[in-house]
Coordinates of C-alpha atoms and ligand atoms in Angstrom, one line a residue:
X1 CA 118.1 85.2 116.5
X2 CA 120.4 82.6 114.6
X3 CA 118.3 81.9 112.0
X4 CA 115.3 84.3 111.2
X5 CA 113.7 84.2 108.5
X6 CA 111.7 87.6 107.5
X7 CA 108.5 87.0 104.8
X8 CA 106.1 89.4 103.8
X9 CA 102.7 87.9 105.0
X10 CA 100.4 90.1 102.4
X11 CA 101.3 91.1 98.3
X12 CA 104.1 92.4 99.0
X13 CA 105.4 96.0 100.0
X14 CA 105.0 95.6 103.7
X15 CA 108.1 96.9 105.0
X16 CA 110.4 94.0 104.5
X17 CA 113.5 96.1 104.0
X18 CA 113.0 98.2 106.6
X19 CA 112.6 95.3 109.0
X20 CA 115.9 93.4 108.0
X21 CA 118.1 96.6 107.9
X22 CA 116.6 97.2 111.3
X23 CA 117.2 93.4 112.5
X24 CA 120.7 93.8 110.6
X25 CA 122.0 95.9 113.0
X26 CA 122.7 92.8 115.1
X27 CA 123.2 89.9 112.8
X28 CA 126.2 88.7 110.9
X29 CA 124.5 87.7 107.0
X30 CA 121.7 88.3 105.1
X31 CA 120.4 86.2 102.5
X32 CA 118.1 86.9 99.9
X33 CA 116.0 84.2 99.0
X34 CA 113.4 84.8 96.1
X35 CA 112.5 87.2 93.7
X36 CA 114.6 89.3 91.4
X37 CA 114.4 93.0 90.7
X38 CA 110.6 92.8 90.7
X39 CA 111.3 93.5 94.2
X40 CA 111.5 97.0 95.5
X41 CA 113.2 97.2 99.4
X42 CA 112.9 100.7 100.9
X43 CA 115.2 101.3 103.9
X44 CA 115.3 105.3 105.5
X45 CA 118.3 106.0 107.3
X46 CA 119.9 109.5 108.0
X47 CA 121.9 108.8 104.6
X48 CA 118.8 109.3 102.9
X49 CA 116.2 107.0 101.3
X50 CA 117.6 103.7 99.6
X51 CA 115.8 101.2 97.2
X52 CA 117.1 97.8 97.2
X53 CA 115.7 95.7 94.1
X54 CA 118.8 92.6 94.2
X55 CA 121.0 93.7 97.0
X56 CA 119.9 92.4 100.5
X57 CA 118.7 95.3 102.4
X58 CA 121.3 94.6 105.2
X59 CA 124.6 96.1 103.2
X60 CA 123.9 99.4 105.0
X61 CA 125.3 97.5 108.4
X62 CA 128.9 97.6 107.8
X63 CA 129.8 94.5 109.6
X64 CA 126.7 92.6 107.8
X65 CA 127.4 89.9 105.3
X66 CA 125.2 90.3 102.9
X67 CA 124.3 87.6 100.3
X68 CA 122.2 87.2 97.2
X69 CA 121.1 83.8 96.9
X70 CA 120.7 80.6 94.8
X71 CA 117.2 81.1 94.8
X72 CA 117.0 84.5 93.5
X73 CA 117.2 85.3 89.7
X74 CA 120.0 88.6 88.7
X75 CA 119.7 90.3 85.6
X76 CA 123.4 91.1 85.8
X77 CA 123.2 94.4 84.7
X78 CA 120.5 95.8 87.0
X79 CA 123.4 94.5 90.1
X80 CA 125.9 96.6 88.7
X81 CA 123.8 99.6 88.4
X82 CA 122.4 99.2 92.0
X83 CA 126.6 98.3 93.3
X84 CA 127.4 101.5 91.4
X85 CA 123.9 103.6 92.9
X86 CA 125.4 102.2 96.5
X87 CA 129.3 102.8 96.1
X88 CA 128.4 106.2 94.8
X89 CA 126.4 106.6 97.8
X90 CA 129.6 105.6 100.2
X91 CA 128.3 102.2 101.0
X92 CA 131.2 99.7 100.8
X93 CA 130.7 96.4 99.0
X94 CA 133.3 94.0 100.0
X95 CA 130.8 92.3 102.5
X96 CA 128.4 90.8 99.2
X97 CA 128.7 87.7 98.0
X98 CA 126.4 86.6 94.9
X99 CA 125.7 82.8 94.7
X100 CA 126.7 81.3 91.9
X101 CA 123.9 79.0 91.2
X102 CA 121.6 81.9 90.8
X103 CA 119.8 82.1 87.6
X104 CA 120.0 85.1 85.1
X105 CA 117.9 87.7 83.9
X106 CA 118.8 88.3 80.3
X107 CA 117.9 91.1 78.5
X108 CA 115.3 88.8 76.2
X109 CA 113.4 87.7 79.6
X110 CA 112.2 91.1 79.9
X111 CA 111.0 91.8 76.4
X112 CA 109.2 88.4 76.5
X113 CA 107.5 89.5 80.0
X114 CA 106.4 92.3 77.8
X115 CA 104.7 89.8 75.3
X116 CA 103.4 87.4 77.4
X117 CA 101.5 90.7 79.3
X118 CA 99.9 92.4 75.9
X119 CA 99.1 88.5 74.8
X120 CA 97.2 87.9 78.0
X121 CA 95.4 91.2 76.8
X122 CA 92.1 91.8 79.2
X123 CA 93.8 89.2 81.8
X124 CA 97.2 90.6 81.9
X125 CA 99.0 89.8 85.4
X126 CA 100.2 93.5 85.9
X127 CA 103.8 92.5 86.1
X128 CA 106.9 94.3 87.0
X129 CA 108.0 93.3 83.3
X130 CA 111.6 93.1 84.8
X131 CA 111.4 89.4 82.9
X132 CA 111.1 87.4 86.2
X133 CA 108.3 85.2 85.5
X134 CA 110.2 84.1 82.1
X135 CA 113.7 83.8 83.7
X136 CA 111.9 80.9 86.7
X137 CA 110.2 79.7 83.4
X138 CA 113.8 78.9 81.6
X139 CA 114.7 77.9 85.1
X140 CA 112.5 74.9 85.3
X141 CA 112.6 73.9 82.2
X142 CA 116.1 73.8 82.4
X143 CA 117.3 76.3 79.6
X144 CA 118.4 79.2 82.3
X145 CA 122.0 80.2 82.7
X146 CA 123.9 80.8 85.6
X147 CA 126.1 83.3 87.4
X148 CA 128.7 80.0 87.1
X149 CA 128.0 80.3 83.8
X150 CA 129.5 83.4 83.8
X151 CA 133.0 82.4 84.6
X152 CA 133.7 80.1 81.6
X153 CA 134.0 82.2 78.2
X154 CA 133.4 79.5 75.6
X155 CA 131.1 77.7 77.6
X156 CA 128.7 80.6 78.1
X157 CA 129.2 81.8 74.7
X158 CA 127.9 78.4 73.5
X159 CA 124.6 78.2 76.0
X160 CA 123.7 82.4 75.1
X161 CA 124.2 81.0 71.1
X162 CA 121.5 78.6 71.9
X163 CA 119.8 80.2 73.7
X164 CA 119.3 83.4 72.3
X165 CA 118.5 81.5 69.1
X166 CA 115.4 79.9 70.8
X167 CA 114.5 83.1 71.9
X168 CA 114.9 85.0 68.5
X169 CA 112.6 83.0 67.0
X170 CA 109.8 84.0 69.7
X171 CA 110.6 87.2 69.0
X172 CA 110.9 87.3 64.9
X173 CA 108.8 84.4 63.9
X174 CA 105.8 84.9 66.2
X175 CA 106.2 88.5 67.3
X176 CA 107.6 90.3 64.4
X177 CA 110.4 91.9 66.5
X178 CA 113.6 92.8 66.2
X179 CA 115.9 89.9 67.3
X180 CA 118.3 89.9 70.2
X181 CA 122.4 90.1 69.0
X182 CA 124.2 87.1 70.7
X183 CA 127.9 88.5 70.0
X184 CA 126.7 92.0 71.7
X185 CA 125.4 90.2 74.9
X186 CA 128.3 88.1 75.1
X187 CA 130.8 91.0 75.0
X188 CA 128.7 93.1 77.6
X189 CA 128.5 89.9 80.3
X190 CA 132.1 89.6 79.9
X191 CA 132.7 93.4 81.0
X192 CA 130.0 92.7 83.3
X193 CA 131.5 89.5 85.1
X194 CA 134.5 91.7 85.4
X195 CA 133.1 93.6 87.6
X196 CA 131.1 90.8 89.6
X197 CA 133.3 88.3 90.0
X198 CA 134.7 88.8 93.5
X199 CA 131.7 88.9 94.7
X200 CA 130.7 85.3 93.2
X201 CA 130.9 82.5 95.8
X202 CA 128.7 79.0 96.8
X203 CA 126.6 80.8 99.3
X204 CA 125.2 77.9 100.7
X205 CA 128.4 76.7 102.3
X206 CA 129.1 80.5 103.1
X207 CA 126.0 79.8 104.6
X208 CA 126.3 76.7 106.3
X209 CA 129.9 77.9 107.5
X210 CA 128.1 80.8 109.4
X211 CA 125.6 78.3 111.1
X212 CA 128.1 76.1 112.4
X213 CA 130.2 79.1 113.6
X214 CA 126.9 80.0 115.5
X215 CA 126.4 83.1 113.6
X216 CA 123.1 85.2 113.4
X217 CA 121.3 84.7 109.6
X218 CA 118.2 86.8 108.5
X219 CA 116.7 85.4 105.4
X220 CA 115.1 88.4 103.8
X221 CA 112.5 87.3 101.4
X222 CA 110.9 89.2 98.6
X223 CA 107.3 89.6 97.5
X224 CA 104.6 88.3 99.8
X225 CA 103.0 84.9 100.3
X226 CA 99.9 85.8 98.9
X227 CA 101.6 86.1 96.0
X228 CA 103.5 82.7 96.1
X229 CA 103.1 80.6 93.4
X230 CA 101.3 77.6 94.8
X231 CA 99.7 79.1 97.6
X232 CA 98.8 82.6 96.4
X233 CA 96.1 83.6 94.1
X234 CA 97.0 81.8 91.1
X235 CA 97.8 83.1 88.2
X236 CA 97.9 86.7 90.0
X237 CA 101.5 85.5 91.3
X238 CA 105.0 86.1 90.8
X239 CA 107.2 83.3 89.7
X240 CA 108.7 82.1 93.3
X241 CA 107.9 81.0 96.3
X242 CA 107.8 83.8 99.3
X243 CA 107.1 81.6 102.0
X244 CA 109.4 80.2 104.6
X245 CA 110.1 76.7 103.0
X246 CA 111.0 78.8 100.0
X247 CA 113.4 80.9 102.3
X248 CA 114.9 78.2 103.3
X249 CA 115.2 76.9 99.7
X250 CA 116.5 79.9 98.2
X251 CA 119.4 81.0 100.8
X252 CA 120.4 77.2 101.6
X253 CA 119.1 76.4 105.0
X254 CA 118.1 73.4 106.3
X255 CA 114.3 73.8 107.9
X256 CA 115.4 72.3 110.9
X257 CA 117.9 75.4 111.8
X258 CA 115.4 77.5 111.2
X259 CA 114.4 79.9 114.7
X260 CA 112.0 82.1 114.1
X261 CA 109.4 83.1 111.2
X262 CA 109.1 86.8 110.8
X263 CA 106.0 87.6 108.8
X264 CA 105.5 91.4 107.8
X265 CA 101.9 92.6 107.4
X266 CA 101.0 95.8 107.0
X267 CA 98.0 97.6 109.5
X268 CA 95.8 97.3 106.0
X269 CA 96.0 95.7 102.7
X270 CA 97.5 96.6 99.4
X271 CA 98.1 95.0 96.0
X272 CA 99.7 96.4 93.2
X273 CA 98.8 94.7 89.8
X274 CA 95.6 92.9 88.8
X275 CA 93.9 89.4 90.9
X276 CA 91.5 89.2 93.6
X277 CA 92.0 91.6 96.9
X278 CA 88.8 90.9 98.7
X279 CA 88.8 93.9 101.4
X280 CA 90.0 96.5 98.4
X281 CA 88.3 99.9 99.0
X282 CA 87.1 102.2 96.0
X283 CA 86.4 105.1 98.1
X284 CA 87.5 107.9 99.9
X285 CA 88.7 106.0 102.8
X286 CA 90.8 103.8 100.2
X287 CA 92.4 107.0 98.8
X288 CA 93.3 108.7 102.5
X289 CA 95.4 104.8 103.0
X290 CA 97.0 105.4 99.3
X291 CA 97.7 109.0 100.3
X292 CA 99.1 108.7 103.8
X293 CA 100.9 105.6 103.2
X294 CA 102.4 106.6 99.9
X295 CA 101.3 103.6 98.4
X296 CA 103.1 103.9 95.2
X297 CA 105.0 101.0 93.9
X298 CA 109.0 101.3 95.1
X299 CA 109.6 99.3 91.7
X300 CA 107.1 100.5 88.8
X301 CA 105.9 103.8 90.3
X302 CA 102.2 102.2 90.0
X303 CA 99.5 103.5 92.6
X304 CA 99.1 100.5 94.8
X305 CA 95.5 99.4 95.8
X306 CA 94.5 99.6 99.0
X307 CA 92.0 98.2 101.5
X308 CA 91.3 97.0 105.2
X309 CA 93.6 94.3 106.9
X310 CA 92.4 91.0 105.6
X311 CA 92.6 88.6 108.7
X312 CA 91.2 85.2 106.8
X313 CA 94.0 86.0 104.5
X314 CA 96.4 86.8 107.4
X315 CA 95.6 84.1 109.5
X316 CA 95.9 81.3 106.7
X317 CA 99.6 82.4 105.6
X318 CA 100.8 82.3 109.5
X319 CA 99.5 78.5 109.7
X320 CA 101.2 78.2 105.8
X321 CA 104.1 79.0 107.2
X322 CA 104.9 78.2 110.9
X323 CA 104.9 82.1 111.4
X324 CA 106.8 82.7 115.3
X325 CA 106.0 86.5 115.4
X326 CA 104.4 89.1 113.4
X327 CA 106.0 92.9 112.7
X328 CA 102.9 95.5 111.9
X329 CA 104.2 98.3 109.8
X330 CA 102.9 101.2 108.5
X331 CA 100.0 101.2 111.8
X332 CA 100.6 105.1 111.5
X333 CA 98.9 105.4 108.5
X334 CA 95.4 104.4 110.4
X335 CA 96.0 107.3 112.7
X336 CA 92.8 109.3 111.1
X337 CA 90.4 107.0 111.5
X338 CA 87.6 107.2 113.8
X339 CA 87.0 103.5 112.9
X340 CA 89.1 101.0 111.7
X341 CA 87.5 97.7 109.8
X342 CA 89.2 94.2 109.8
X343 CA 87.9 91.1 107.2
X344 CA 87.6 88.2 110.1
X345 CA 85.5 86.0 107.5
X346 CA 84.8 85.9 103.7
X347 CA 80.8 85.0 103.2
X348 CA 80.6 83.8 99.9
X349 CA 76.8 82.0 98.2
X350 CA 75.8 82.4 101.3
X351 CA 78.3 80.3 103.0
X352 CA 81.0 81.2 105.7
X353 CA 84.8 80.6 104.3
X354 CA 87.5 81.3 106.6
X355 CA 90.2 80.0 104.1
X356 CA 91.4 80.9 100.6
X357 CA 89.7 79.0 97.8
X358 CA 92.1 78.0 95.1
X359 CA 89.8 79.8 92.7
X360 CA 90.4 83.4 91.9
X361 CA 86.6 83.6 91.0
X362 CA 85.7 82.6 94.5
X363 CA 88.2 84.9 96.1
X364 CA 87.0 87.7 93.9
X365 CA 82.9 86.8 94.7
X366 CA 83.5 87.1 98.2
X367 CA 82.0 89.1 100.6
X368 CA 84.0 90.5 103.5
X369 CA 82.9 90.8 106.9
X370 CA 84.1 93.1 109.1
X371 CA 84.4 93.8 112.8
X372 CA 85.1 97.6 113.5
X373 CA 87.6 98.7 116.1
X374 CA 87.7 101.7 117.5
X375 CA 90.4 104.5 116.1
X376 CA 92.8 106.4 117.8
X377 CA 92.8 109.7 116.2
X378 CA 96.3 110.5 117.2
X379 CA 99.9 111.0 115.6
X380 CA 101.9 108.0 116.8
X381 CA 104.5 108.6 114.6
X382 CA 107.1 110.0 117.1
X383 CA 106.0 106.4 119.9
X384 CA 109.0 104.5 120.6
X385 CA 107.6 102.5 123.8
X386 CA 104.5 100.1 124.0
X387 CA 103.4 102.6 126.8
X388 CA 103.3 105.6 124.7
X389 CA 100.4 104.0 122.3
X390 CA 97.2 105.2 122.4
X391 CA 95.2 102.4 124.1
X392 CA 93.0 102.1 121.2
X393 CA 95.6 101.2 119.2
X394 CA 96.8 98.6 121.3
X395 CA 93.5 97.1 121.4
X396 CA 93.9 97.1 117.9
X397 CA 96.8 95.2 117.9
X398 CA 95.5 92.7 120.3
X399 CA 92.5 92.4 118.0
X400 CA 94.9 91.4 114.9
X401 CA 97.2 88.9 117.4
X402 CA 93.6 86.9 118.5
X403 CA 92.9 86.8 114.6
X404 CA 96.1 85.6 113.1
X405 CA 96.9 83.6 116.4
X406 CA 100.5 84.7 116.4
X407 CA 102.4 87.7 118.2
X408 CA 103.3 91.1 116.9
X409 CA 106.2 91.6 118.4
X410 CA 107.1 95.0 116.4
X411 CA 104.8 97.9 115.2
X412 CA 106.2 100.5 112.5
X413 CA 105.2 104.0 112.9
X414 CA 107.0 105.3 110.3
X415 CA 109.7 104.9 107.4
X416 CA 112.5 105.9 109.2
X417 CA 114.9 103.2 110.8
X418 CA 114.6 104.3 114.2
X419 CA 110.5 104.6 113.6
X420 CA 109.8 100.6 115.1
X421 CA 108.3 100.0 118.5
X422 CA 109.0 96.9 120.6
X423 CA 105.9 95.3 121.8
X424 CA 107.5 92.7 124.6
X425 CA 104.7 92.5 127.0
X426 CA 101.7 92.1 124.4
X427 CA 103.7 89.5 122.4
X428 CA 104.6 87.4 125.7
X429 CA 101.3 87.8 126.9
X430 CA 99.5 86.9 123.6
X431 CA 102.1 84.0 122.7
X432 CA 101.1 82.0 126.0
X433 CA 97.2 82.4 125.0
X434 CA 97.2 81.4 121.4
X435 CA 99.3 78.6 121.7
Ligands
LIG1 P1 109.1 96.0 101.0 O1 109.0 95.6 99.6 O2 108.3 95.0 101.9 O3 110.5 96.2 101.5 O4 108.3 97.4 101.2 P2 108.4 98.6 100.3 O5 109.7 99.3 100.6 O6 108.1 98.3 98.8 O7 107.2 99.5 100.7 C1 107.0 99.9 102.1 C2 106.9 101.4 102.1 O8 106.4 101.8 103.4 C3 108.2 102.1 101.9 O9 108.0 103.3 101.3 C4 108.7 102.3 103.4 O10 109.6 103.4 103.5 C5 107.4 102.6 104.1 N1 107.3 102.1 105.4 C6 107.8 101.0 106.0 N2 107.4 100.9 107.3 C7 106.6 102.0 107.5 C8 105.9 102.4 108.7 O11 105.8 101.8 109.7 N3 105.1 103.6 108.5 C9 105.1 104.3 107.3 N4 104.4 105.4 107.3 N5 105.9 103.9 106.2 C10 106.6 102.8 106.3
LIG2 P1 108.5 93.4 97.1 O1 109.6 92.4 97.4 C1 104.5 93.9 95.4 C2 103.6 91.6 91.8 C3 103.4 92.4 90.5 C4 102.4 91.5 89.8 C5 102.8 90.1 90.2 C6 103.7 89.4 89.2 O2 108.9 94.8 96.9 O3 107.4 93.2 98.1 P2 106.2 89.7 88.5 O4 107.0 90.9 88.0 O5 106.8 89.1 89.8 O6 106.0 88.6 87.5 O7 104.8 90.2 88.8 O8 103.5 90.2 91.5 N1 104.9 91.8 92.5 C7 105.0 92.6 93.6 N2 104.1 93.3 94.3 N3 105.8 93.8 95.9 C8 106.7 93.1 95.2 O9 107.9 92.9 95.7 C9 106.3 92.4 94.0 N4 107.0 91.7 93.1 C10 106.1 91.3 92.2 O10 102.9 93.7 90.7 O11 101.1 91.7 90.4
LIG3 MG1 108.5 96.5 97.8

């Protein structure tokens, strides 16, 4: 695997961390590409249960370089709680390296998150409210600062003066709020970039370096792609783009070195926050996949909603993005159902759509239809081969590999680490029939 890139193919949530500590075992780095500390990365190991936000979920592999990159945005003080949360945990830190053209998080990007939320009032976005939407916003229009910026006093002290300024006039003039103290946030980044500097570097060549040295990379993304934001459903999105050209974009890697696209769906869909989830289930059956699946969000703590796998979505985000092989976690959770329902077309005004309309009202008027499969009615938690699986499950699986027309190469049957099974002969089997 020398370069892998691993996206989540739904919202979000699909078991991203555990699949890239899992894959992490055998490579050398580990680049986070997107998102901030919106993101919430569980990982289950014997240590206990860890939730990454910044830190790619690899730094639990000792020997795994692990590297936050240009593409993501750090509230700096959010990292050094989660480097203190891991050190205090025993996990050793002198294999992360933080890129120094990432953009910061500053403590006015989440109280303007905040105000852009109770503005949009009835249409609010349901965001994490960890300011990332307003941190890629000062990013493109060029106002951001930078971890470099970090590691020049006067010069930093200069941009957060303007800066804040700007901001503080959002916040008094329009909002009524208490202002943001420039000389206080200077004098905690300075402690702050005490603490981070070794850790600063230019990833990309790190990254590049590691390439040419024919060295294993997993990109790890955050978010999904259906929340992306020119692909997903707009303006239910999150500021960056979790697809794999935004992988490569984020840790610094050429498409062209690129080896395989790992796309994470879950056996089902959830969303957490507000837009259009066409298979969402406001029953019973809805509640049983929110209970068993724990569906409560790794980063707010909000009940995540929940419905049957969506394959018109599925399918469209493994053309979007060149998608090699699929991993299908939390398959488990289906284990009580006598019948299990997947969305193979959206009928919408009496039409047939088997793509996702750029209009959220669309989306949202859609009406699913679904093909039942039969259940298996068994706990598969404790399967580690292909073999063991109920055969109804692995017609399930099959089912999902004809619709998406890609390979699941990996099914989760649980949190825990050890709790993936390898799915060889379906994936070889399936690969030389869909292509
Ligand atoms: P991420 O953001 O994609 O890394 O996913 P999250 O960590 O936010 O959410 C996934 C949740 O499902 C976490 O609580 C994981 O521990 C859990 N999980 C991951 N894979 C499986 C699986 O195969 N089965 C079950 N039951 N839980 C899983
Ligand atoms: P991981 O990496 C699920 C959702 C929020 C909201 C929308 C915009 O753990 O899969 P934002 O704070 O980004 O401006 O919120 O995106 N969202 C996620 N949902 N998993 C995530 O990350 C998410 N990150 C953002 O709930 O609907
Ligand atoms: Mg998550």
């Amino acid at each position: 695997m020398p370069a892998t890139i691993i996206m989540g193919g739904q919202w979000g949530d699909e078991g991203k961390g555990k699949l890239t500590d899992a894959l992490a075992a055998e490579a050398h780095v580990v680049v986070r590409a997107n998102g901030g500390s919106n993101a919430g990365h569980t990982v289950e190991t014997d240590q206990g249960v860890f939730k990454f936000h910044l830190i790619p979920s690899g730094i639990l592999n000792p020997d795994c370089h692990c590297i936050v990159g240009a593409g993501v945005v750090v509230n700096p003080f959010a990292l050094v709680e989660e480097m203190e949360m891991l050190e205090g945990r025993g996990v050793a830190l002198s294999n992360l390296r933080l890129s120094d053209r990432a953009h910061l998080v500053l403590p006015y990007h989440p109280r303007l998150d905040q105000l852009e939320e109770s503005e949009r009032q009835d249409d609010e976005l349901g965001t994490t409210l960890t300011g990332n939407g307003p941190a890629y916003a000062d990013k493109v229009s060029r106002h951001g600062l930078r971890v470099a910026d970090l590691l020049d006093g006067p010069s930093l002290r200069r941009k957060l003066d303007r800066e804040v300024a700007a901001k503080n006039r959002i916040l008094t003039e329009l909002h009524g709020q208490e202002p943001i103290d420039a000389e206080d946030l200077y004098r905690r980044l300075l402690v702050i970039t005490d603490r981070i500097q070794p850790h600063i570097a230019p990833s990309e060549v790190l990254v590049q370096s590691a390439l040419d040295e024919g060295r294993s990379i997993l990109v790890e993304c955050a978010q999904g792609a259906m929340l992306d934001i020119d692909y997903g459903t707009y303006p239910f999105v999150t500021s960056s783009s979790p697809t794999a050209a935004g992988a490569c974009q984020g840790a610094g890697i050429a498409p062209t070195r690129i080896d395989h696209v790992v796309a994470v769906f879950k056996a089902y869909s959830t969303r957490v926050g507000t837009g259009p989830l066409p298979t969402e289930l406001h029953d019973a059956t809805g509640d049983t996949i929110r209970e068993r699946g724990k569906e409560y969000g790794t980063t707010t703590g909000r009940p995540r909603r929940t419905g049957w796998f969506d394959a018109v979505a599925a399918r469209h985000i493994v053309r979007l993005n060149g998608v090699t092989e699929v991993t299908l976690t939390l398959l488990d959770v289906l284990d009580v159902f006598p019948t299990i329902s997947v969305c193979t077309e959206y009928h919408v005004g009496g039409s047939r759509l088997n793509h996702i309309p750029a209009r959220g009202e669309v989306l949202s008027s859609t009406i699913p239809h679904y093909v039942g499969t039969d259940g298996w009615l068994t706990d598969i938690s404790g399967v580690r081969e292909q073999e063991d699986l109920p055969a109804e499950a692995i017609a399930y699986v099959h089912f999902l590999e004809e619709a998406l027309g890609a390979p699941i190469t990996r099914l989760g049957v649980g949190p825990g680490r050890e709790q993936l099974v390898s799915m060889g002969g379906a994936a070889a089997r399936t690969l030389s029939h869909a292509r």
